[in-house]
Short mmCIF file of C-alpha atoms and ligand atoms in Angstrom, two decimals:
data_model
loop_
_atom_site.label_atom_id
_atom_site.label_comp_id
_atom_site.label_asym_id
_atom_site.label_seq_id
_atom_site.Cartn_x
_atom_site.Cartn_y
_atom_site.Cartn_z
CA UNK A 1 0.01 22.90 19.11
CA UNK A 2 3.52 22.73 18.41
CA UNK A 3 5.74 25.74 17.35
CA UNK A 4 7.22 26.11 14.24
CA UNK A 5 11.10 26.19 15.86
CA UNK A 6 9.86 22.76 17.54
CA UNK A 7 8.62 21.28 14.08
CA UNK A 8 11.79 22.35 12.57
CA UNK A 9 13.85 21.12 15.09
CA UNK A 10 12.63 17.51 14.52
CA UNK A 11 12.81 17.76 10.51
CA UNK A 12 15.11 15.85 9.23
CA UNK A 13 17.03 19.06 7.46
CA UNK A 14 17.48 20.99 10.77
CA UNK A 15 17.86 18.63 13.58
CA UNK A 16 20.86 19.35 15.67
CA UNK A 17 20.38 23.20 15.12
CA UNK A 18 20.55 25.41 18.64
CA UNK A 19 17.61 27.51 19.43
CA UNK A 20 18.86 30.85 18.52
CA UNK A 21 19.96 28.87 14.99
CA UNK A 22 16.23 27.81 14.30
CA UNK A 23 14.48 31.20 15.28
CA UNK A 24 16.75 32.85 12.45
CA UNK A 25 14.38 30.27 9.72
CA UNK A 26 11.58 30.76 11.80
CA UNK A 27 11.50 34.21 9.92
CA UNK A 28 11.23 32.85 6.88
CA UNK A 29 7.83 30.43 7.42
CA UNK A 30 4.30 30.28 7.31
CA UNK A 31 2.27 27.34 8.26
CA UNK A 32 0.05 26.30 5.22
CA UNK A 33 -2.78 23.84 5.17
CA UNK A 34 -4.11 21.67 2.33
CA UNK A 35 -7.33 19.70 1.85
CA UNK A 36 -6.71 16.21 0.36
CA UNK A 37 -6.27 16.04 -3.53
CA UNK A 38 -4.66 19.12 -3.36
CA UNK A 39 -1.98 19.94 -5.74
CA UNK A 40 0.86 22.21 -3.86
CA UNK A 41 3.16 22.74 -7.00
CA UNK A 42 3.36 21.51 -10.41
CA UNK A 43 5.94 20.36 -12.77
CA UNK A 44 7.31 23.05 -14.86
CA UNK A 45 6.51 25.44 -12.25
CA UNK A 46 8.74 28.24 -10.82
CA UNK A 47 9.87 26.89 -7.46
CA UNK A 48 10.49 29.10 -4.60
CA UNK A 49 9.70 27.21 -1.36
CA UNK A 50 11.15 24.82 0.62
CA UNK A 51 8.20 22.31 2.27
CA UNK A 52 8.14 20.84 6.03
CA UNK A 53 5.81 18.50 6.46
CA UNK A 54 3.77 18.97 9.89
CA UNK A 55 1.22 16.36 9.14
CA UNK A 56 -0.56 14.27 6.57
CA UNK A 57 0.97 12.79 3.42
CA UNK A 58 1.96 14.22 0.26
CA UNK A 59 2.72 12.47 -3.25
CA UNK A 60 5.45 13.54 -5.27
CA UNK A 61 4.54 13.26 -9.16
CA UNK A 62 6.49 13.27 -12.43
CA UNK A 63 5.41 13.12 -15.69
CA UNK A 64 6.76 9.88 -17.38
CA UNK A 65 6.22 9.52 -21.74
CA UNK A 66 7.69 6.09 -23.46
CA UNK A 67 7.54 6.32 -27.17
CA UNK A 68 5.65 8.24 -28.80
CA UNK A 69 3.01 8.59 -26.35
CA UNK A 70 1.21 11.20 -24.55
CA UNK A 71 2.73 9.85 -21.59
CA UNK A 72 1.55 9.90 -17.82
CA UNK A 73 2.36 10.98 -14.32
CA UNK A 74 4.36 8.31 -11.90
CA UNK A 75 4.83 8.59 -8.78
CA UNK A 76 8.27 8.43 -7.32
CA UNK A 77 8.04 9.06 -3.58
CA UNK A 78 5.68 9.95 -0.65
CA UNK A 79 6.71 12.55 2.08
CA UNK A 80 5.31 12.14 5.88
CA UNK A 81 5.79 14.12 9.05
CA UNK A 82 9.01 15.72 9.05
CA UNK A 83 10.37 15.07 5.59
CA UNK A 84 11.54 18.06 2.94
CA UNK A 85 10.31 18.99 -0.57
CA UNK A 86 10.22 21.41 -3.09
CA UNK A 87 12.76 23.95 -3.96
CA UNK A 88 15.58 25.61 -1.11
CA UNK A 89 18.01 27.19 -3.45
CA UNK A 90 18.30 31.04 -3.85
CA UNK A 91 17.54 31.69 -7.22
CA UNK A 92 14.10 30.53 -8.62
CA UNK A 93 13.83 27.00 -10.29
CA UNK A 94 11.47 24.99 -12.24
CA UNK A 95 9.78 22.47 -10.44
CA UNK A 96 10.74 19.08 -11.69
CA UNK A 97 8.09 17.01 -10.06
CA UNK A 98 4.39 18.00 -8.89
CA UNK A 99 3.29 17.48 -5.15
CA UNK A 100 0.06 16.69 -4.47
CA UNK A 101 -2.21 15.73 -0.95
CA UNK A 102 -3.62 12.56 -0.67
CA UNK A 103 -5.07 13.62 3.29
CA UNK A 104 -5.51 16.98 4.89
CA UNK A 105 -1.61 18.38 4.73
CA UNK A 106 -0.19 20.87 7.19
CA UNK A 107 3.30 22.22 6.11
CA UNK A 108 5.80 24.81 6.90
CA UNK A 109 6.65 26.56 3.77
CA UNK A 110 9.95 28.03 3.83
CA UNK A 111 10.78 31.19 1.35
CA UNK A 112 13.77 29.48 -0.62
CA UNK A 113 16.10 33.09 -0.93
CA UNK A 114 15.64 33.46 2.85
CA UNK A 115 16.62 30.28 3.85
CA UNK A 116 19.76 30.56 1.35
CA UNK A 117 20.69 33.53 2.68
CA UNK A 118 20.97 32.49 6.19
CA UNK A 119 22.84 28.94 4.65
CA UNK A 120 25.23 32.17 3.06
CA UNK A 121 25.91 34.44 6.00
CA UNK A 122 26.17 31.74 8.73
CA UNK A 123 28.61 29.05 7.92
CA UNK A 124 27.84 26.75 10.77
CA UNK A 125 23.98 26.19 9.89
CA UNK A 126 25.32 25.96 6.10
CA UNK A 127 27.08 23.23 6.80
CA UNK A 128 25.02 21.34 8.71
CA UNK A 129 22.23 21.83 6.54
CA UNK A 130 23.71 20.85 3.53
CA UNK A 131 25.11 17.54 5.36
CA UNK A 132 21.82 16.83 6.04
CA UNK A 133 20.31 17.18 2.73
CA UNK A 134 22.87 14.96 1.05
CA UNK A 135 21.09 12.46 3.71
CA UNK A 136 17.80 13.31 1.78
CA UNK A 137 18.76 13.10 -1.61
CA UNK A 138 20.41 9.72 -1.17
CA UNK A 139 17.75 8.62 0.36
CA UNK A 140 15.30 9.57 -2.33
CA UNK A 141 18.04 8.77 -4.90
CA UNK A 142 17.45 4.91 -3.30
CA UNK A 143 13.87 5.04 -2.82
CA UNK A 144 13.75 6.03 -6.77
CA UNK A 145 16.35 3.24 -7.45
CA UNK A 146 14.07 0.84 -5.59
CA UNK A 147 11.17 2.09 -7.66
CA UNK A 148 13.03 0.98 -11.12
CA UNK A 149 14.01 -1.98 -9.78
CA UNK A 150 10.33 -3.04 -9.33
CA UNK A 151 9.16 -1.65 -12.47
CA UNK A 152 12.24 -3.07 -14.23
CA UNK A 153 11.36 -6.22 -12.97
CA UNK A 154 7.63 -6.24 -13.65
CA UNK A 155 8.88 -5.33 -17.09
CA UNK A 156 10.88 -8.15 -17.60
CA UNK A 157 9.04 -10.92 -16.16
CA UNK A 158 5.97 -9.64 -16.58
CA UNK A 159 5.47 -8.59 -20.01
CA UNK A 160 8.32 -9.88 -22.12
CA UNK A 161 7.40 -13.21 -21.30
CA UNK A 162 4.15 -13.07 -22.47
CA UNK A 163 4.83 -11.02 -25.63
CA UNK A 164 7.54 -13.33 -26.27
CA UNK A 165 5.08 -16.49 -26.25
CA UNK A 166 2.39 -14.18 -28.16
CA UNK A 167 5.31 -13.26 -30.74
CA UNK A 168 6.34 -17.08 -31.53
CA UNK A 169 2.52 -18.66 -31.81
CA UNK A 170 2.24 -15.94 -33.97
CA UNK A 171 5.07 -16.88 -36.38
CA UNK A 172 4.20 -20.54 -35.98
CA UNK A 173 0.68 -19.62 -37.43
CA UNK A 174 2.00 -17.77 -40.11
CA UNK A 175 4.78 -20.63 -41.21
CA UNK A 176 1.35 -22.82 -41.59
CA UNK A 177 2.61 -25.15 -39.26
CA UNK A 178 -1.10 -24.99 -36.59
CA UNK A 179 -2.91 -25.26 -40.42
CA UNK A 180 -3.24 -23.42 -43.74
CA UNK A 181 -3.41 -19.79 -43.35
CA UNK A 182 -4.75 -17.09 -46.03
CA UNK A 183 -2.29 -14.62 -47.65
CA UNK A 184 -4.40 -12.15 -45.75
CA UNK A 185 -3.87 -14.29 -42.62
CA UNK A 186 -0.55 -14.36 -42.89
CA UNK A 187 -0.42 -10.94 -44.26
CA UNK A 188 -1.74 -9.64 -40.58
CA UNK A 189 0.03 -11.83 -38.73
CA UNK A 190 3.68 -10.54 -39.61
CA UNK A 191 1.90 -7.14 -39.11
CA UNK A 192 1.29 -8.15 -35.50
CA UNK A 193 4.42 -9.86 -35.25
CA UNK A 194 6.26 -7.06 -36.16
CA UNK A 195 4.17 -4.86 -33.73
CA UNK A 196 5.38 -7.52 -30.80
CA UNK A 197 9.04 -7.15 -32.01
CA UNK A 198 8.86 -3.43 -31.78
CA UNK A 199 7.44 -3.36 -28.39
CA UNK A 200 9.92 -6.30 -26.88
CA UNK A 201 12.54 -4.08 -28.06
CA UNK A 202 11.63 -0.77 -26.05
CA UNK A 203 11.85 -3.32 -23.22
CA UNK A 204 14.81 -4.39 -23.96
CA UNK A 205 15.78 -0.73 -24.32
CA UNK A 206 14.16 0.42 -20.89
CA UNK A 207 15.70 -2.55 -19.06
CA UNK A 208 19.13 -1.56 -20.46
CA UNK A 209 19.17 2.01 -19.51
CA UNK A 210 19.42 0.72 -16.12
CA UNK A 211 21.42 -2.66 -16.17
CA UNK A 212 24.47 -1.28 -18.56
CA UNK A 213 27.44 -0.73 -16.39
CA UNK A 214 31.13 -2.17 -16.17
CA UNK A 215 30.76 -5.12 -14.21
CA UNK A 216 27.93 -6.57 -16.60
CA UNK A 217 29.69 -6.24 -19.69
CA UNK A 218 30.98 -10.12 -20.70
CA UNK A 219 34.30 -8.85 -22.54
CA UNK A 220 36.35 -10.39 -25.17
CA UNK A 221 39.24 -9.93 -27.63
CA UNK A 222 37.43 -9.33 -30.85
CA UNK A 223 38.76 -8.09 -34.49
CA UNK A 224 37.02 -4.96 -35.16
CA UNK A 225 36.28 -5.21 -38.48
CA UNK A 226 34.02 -8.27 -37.74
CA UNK A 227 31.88 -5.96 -36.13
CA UNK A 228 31.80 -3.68 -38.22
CA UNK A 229 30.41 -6.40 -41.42
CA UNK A 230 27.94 -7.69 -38.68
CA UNK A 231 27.17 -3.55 -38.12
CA UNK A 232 26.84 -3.57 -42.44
CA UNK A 233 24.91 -6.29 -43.04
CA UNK A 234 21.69 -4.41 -40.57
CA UNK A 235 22.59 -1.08 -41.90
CA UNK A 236 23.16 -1.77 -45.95
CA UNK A 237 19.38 -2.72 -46.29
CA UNK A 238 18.09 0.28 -44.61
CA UNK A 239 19.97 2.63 -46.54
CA UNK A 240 19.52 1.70 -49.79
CA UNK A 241 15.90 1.20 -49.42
CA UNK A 242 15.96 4.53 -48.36
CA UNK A 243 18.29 5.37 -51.41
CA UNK A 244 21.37 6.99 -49.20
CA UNK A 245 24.98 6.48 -49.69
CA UNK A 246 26.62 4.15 -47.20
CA UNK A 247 30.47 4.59 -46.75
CA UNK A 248 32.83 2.76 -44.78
CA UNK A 249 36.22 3.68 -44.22
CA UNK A 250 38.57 1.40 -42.01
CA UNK A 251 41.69 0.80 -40.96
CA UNK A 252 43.44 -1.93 -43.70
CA UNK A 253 44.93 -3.98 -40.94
CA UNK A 254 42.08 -5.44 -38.01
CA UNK A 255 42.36 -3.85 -34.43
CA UNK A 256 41.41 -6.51 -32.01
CA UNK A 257 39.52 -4.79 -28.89
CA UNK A 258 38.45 -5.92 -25.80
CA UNK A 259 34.80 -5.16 -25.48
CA UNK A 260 31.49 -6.38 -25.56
CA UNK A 261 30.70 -7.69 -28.96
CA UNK A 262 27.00 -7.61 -28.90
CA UNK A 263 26.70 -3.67 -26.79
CA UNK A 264 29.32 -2.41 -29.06
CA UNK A 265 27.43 -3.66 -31.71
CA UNK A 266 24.10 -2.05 -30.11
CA UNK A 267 26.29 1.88 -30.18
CA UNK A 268 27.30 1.30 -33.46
CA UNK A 269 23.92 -0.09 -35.02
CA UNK A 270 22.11 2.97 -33.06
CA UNK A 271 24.36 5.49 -34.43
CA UNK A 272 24.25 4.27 -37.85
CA UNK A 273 20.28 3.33 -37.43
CA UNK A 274 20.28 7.36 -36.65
CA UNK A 275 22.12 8.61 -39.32
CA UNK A 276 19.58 6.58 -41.61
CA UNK A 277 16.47 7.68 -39.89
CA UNK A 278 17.33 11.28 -40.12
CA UNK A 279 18.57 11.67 -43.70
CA UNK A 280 16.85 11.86 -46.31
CA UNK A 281 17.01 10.50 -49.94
CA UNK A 282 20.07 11.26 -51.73
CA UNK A 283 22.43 12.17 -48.77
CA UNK A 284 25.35 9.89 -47.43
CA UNK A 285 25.83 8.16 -44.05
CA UNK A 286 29.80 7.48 -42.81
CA UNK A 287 31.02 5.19 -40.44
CA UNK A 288 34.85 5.76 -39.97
CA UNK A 289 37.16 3.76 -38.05
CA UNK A 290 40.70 5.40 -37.04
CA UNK A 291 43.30 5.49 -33.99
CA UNK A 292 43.79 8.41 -32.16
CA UNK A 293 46.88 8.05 -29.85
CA UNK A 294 46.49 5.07 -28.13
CA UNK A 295 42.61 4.99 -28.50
CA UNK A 296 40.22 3.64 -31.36
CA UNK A 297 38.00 6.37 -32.47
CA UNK A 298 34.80 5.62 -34.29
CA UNK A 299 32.94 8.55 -36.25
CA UNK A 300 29.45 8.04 -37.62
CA UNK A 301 28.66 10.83 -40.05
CA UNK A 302 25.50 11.89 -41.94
CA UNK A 303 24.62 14.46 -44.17
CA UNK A 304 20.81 14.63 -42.57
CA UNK A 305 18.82 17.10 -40.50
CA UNK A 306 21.20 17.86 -38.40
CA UNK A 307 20.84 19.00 -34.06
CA UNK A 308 19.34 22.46 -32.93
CA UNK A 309 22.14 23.73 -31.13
CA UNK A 310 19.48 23.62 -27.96
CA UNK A 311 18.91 20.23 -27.97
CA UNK A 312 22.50 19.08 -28.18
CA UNK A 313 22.92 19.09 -24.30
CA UNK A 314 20.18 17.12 -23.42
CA UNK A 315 21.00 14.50 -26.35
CA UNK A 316 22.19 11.62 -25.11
CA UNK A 317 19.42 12.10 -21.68
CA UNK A 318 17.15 9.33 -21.25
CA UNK A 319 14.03 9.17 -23.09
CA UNK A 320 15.04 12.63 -24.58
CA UNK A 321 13.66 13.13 -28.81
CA UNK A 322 14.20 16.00 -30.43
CA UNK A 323 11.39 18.72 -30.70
CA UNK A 324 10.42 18.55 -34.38
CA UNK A 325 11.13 14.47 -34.87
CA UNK A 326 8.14 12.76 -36.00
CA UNK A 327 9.35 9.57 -36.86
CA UNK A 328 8.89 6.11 -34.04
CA UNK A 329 11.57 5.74 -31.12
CA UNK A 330 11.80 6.23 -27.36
CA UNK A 331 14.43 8.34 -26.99
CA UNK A 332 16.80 5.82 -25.28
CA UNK A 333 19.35 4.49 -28.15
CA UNK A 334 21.47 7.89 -27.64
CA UNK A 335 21.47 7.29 -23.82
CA UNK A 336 22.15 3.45 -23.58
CA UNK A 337 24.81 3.93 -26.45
CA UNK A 338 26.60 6.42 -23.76
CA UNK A 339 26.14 3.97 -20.90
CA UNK A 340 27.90 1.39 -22.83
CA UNK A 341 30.52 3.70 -24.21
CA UNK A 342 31.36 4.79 -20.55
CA UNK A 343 31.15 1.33 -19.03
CA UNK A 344 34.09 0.65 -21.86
CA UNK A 345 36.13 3.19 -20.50
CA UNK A 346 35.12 5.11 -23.35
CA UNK A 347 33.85 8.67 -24.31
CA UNK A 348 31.10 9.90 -26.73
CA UNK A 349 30.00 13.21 -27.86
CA UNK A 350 28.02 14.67 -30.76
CA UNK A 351 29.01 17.50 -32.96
CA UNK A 352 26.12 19.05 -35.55
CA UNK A 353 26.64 20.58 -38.04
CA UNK A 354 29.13 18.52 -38.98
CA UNK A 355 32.46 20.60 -38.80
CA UNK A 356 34.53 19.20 -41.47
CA UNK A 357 31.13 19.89 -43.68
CA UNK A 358 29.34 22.45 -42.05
CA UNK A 359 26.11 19.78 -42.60
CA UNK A 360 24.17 17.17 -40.77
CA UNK A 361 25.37 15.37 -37.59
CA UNK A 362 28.90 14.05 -36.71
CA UNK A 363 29.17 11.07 -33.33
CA UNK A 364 32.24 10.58 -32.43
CA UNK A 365 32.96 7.67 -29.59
CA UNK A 366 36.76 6.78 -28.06
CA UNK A 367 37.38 3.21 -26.61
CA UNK A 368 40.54 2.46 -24.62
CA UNK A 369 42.62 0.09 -27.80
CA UNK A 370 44.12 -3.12 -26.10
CA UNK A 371 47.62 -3.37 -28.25
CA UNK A 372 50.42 -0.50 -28.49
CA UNK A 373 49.81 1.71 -31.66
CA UNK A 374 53.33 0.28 -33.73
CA UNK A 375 50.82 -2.77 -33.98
CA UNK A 376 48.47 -1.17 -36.29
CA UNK A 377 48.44 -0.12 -39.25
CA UNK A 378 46.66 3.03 -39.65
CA UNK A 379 46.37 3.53 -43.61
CA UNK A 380 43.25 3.79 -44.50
CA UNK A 381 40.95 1.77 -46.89
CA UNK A 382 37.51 2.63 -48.23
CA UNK A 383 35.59 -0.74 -47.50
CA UNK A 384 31.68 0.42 -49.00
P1 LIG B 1 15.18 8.01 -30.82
O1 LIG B 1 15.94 7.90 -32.10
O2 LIG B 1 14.46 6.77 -30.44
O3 LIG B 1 14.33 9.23 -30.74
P2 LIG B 1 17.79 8.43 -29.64
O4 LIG B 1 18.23 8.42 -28.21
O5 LIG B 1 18.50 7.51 -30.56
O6 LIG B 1 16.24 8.14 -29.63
O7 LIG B 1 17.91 9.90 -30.19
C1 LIG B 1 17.38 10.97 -29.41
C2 LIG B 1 17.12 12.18 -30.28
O8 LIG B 1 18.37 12.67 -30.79
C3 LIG B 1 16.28 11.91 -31.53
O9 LIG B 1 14.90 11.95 -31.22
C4 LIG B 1 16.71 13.06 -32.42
O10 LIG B 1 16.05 14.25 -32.03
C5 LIG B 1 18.18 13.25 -32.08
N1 LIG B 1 19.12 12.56 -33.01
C6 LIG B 1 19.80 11.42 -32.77
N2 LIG B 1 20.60 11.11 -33.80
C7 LIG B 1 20.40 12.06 -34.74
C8 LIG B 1 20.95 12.32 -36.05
N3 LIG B 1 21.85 11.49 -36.61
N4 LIG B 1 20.52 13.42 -36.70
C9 LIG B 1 19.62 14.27 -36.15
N5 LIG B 1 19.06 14.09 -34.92
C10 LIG B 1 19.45 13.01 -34.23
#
């Protein structure tokens, strides 16, 4: 049977460590053993073990939820003889991902605050260590990046294409054009078109958390203000059926930007989509259009629920929704809208309650502007 200095010393986190280096974490573990099925920590646990695997095969879970589901575990990576997991810092953590057995398991289990302390007092094992586990991260980092990759792909192929050829027999039946179709008829089959168009768009929204950055962006030198009428003519409709006060205050004079028409477009229609979804009857949505410096800045305003001052960290996170929101959405519009901000050059940020009126929400994005600032003229306008 090996020893536990020997099964450190070929882990991937402490190879290279001398002897007398080893026997100081040797202190710190205890050999554990796991029947198959076995489930060694769980998400939203306190963490306070690192894990060596000796032999056998663990799975490492996390619990995924798109829409408004109940949502599911994934798993994102499988750890084999000699590989890490689990937590190795010195103060105590919650476990972001469950590991589980799928054989009989034997691990070392490491007690985090010792191991941290040695990483502390000894410099040369601190570094070393800490070397190797940027090794580990990047290679789970890849291994998860090679997971979306598949699943993005599944997604695209896979199941737009279908839905896509469901969606458009579907609209053909309803135009009458495959033969004369009921009210009802038709009546169900915008329903289920509808249904299609929702779901093709959280794939659209799933594939685009992952595919925004710089180099995709197909840039041009747009007015601003075109976008912003394209921007009105989605938003107008949804407002006033919902009765709320649409305002639009501009620049008189056009600023031309380089960006990407249709994913600056996307921020803008999310923001505003938003402000609509989460005010009620009676209040007012904004979108303002200004310079600051050299920069354009675009503010979308609302008068609605407004942020807990909790969530607002976690806001623009992927697939992140707000405790008490009932209404549809996958919690991705926020988090693509900052992707495409960023990939701009830009910056975007969220202030609630509004400061200038102590109500509601205020997003505010920057974009780099294109001409010098004598160019524009900055009076304003009300455009409604
Ligand atoms: P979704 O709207 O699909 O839930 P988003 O990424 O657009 O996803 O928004 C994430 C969360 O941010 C929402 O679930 C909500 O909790 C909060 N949020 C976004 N915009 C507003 C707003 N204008 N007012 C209040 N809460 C908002």
């Amino acid at each position: 049977m090996q020893t536990t200095r020997s099964l450190l010393a070929q882990s991937r986190l402490f190879e290279g460590l001398a002897d007398d280096e080893l026997n100081n974490i040797v202190g710190f573990c205890s050999k554990e053993v796991y029947a198959p099925g076995t489930t060694i920590f769980s998400e939203g646990e306190p963490g306070n073990k690192l894990y060596i695997v000796e032999d056998g095969k663990v799975v490492l879970d996390m619990a995924l939820r798109i829409g408004s589901g109940s949502g599911r575990n994934g798993s994102i990576d499988v750890i084999t003889k000699g590989q890490v997991f689990g937590w190795w810092g010195g103060e105590s953590y919650i476990q972001t991902m469950t590991a589980r057995c799928v054989e009989k398991t034997k691990v070392i289990a490491i007690d985090a605050k010792g191991l941290w302390q040695i990483l502390e007092q000894n410099d040369r094992i601190g570094y070393r260590v800490m070397k190797k586990l940027v090794g580990v991260i990047s290679s789970r980092l890849l291994n998860t990046r090679d997971t979306l990759a598949h699943v993005l792909s599944i997604a695209s192929h896979d199941l737009k294409a279908p839905l896509a050829a469901v969606e458009s027999y579907n609209k053909v039946m309803a135009d009458g054009y495959a033969g004369e179709v009921t009210e009802k008829q038709k009546n169900m089959l915008t329903k289920s078109s509808a249904r299609i168009t929702g779901l093709l768009n959280l794939i659209d929204n799933i594939l685009d958390i992952s595919r925004v950055d710089a180099s995709e962006l197909k840039t041009q030198t747009i007015p601003l203000l075109e976008l912003v009428d394209k921007t009105r003519e989605v938003i107008a409709p949804l407002a006033e059926e919902k009765g709320i006060t649409f305002e639009v205050i501009v620049p008189e004079q056009l600023i031309p930007i380089k960006c990407s028409p249709y994913r600056l477009h996307q921020v803008i229609t999310n923001l505003l989509g938003n402000a609509v979804k989460f005010t009620s009857q009676g209040g007012t949505i904004t979108l303002k259009i200004g310079m600051q410096d050299d920069r354009i800045l675009v503010e979308v305003i609302d008068t609605g629920l407004g942020i807990p001052s909790e969530e607002l960290p976690q806001i623009f996170g992927d697939f992140f929704r707000g405790v008490k929101v009932d209404s549809d959405g996958a919690g991705l519009g926020l988090a693509i809208s900052k992707k495409i901000v960023e990939a701009h050059g830009g910056k975007i940020w969220v202030e609630s309650p509004n400061p200038a009126s102590g109500v509601g929400s205020k997003f505010s994005f920057i974009l780099p502007a294109i001409q010098l600032q004598s160019e524009v003229n900055t009076g304003r306008g009300i455009r409604v």
